[in-house]
Short mmCIF file of C-alpha atoms in Angstrom, two decimals:
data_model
loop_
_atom_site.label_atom_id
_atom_site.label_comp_id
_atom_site.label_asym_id
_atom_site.label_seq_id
_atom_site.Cartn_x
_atom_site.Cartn_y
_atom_site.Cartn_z
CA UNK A 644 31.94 13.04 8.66
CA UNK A 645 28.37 13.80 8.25
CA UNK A 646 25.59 11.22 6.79
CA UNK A 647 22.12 12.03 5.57
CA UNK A 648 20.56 8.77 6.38
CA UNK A 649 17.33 7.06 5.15
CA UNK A 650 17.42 3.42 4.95
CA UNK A 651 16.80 1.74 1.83
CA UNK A 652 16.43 5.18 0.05
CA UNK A 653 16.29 5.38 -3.74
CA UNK A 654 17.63 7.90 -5.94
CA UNK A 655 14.11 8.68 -6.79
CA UNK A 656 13.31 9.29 -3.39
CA UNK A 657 16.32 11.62 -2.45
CA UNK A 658 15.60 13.30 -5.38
CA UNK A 659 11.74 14.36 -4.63
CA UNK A 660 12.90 14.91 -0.90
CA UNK A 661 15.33 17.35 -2.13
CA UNK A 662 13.14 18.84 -4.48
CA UNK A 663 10.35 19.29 -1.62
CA UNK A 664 13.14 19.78 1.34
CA UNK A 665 11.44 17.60 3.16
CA UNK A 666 12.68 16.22 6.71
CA UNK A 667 12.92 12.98 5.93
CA UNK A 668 16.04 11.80 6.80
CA UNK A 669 17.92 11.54 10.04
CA UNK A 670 21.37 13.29 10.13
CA UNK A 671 24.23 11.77 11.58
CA UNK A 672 27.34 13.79 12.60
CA UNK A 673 31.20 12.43 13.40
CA UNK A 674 32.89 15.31 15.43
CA UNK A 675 35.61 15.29 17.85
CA UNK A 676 35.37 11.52 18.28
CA UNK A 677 31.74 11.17 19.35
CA UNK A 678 28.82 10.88 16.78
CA UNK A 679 25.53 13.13 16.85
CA UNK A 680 22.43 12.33 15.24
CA UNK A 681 19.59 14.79 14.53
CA UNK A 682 16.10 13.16 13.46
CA UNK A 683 13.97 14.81 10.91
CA UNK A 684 16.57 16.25 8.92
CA UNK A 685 16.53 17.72 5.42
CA UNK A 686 19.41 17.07 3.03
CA UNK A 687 20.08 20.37 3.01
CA UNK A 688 20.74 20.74 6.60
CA UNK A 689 23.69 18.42 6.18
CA UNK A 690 24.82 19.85 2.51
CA UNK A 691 25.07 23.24 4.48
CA UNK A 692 26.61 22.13 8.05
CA UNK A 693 29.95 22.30 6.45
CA UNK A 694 32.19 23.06 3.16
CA UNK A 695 32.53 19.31 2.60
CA UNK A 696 35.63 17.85 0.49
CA UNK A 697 33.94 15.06 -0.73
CA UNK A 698 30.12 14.50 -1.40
CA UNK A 699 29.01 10.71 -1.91
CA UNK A 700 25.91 9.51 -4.11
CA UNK A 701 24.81 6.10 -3.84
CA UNK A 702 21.31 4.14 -5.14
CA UNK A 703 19.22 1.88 -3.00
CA UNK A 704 20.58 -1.54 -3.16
CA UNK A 705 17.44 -3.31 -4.26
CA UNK A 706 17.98 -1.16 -7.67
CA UNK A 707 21.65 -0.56 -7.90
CA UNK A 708 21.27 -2.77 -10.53
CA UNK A 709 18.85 -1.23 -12.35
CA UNK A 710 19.53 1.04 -14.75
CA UNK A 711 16.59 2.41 -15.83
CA UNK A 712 16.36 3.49 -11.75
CA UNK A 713 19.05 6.27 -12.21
CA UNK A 714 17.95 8.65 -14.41
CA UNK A 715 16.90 11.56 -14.61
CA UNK A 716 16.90 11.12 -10.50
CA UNK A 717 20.72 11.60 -9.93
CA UNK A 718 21.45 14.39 -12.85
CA UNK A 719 18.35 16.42 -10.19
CA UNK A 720 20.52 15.35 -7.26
CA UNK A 721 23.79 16.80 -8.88
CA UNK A 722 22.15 19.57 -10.15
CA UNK A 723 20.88 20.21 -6.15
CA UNK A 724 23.71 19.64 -4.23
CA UNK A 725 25.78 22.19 -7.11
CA UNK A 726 23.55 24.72 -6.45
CA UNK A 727 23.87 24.54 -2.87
CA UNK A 728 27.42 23.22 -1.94
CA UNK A 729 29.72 25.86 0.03
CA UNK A 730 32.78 24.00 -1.31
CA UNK A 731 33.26 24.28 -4.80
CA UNK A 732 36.18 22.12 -5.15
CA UNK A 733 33.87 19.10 -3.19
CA UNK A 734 34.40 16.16 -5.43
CA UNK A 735 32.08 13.66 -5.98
CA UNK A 736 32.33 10.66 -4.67
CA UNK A 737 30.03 7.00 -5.57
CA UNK A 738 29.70 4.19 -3.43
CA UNK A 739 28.70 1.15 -5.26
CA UNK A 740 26.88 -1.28 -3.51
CA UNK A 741 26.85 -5.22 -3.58
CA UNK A 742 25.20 -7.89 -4.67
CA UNK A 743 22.81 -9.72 -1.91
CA UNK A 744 23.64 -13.19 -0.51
CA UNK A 745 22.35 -15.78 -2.76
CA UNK A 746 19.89 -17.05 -0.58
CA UNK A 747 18.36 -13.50 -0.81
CA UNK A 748 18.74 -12.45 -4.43
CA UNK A 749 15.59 -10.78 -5.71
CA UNK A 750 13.56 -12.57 -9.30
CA UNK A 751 14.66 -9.45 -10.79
CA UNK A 752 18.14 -9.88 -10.81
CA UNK A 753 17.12 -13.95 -11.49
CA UNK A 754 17.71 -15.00 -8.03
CA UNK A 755 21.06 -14.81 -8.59
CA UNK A 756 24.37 -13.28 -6.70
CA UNK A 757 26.47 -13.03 -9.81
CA UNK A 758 24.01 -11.70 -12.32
CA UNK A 759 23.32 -9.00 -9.64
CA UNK A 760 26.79 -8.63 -9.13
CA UNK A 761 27.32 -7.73 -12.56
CA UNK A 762 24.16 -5.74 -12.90
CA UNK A 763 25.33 -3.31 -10.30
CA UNK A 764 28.30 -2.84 -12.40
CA UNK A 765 27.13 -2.35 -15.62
CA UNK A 766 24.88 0.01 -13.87
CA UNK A 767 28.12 2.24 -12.45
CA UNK A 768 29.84 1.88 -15.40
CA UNK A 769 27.15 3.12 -17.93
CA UNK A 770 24.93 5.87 -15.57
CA UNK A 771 27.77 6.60 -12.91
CA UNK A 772 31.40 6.89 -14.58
CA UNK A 773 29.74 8.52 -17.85
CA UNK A 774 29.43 11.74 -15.51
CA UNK A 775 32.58 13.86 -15.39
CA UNK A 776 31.75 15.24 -12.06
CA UNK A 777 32.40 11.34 -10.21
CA UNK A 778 35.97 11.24 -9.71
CA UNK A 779 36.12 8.07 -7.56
CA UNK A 780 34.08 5.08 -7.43
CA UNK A 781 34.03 3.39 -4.22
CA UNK A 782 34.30 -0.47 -5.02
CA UNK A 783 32.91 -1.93 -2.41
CA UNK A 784 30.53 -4.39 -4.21
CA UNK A 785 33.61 -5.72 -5.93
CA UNK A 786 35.78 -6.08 -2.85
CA UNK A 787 32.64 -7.91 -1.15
CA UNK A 788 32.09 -10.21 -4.30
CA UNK A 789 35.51 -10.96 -4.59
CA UNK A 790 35.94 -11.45 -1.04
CA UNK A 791 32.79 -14.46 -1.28
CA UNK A 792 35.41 -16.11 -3.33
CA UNK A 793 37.66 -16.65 -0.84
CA UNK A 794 37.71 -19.06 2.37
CA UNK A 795 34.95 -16.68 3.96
CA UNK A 796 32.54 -17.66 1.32
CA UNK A 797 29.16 -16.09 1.20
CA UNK A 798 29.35 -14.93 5.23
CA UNK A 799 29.49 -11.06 4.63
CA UNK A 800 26.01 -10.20 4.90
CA UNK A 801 24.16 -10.37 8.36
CA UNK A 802 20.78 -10.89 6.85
CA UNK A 803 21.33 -11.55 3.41
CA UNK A 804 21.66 -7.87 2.06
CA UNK A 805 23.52 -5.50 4.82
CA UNK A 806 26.70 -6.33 5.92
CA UNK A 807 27.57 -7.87 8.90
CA UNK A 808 30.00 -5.74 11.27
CA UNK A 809 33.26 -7.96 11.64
CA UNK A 810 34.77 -8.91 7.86
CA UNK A 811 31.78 -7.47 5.53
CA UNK A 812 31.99 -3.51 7.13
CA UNK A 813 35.29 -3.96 7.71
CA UNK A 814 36.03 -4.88 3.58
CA UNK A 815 33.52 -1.56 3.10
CA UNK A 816 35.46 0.26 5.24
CA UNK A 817 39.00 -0.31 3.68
CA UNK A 818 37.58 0.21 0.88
CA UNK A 819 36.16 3.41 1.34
CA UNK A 820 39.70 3.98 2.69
CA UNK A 821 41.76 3.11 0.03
CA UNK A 822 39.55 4.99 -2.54
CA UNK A 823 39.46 8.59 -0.53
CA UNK A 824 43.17 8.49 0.83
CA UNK A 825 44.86 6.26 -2.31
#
């Protein structure tokens, strides 16, 4: 497993750091158990480092629900990562993000969870699954919402947007399961 990591980056931004291959990112690497992580990384590095069978996409979550924040930003990233894949049977792979506690709902999603909710998937479903090259959509900002609506409640974040490690990763992570393996 192998993530090119910049918090809180945008599609935008990946998309001018590919452009430039700049070392912006640091790369972390799952291998034999143990993980490795390599500071001022390029997304090419990590594109490169092996003939990956699945390639995931994902938007900041401050805009996931915007959008107007997609385009033309992840057609350049496609186009990118195409032209410089080794595997040419990689599929493509989006993680959906989810909304933010309510206590910590931006004004532009009206300070609130479910109108964010429900931006982020208007936002998959008309900019994300329009694209023939996506063949699975990691739900996790559906399992999380619909996971608020149980006894846990609104819990899954640790500071009102990530989430925190026991039940909200752990929902992520079965998730992200469930959606690679079926």
């Amino acid at each position: 497993i192998g993530n090119i990591y910049k918090g809180g980056c945008s599609l935008e931004t990946h998309s001018d750091y590919a452009a430039n291959n700049t070392a912006g990112y640091t790369y972390y690497k799952i291998e034999d158990g143990s993980t490795r992580s390599y500071a001022d990384s390029t997304m090419l590095r990590g594109i490169l480092d092996e003939d990956w069978m699945t390639i995931s996409f994902q938007q900041a979550s401050t805009d996931s629900g915007k959008p107007e924040t997609y385009e033309p930003f992840l057609t350049n990233l496609m186009a990118y990562v195409d032209e410089n894949k080794t595997n040419p049977d990689a599929k493509y792979v989006w993680h959906m993000t989810w909304a933010y506690a309510q206590d910590k709902v931006p004004a532009k999603y009206e300070k609130d969870q479910m109108y964010m909710y429900n931006a982020i998937v208007n936002a998959v479903q008309t900019k994300v699954l329009t694209k023939d090259e996506f063949e699975i959509v990691i739900p996790s900002g559906t399992a999380i919402q619909n996971a608020r609506t149980s006894t846990v409640g609104d819990t899954l974040n640790s500071d009102g947007t990530h989430l925190e490690e026991t039940h909200g990763c752990y929902i992520a992570g079965l998730m992200t399961f469930k959606a690679l393996t079926g």
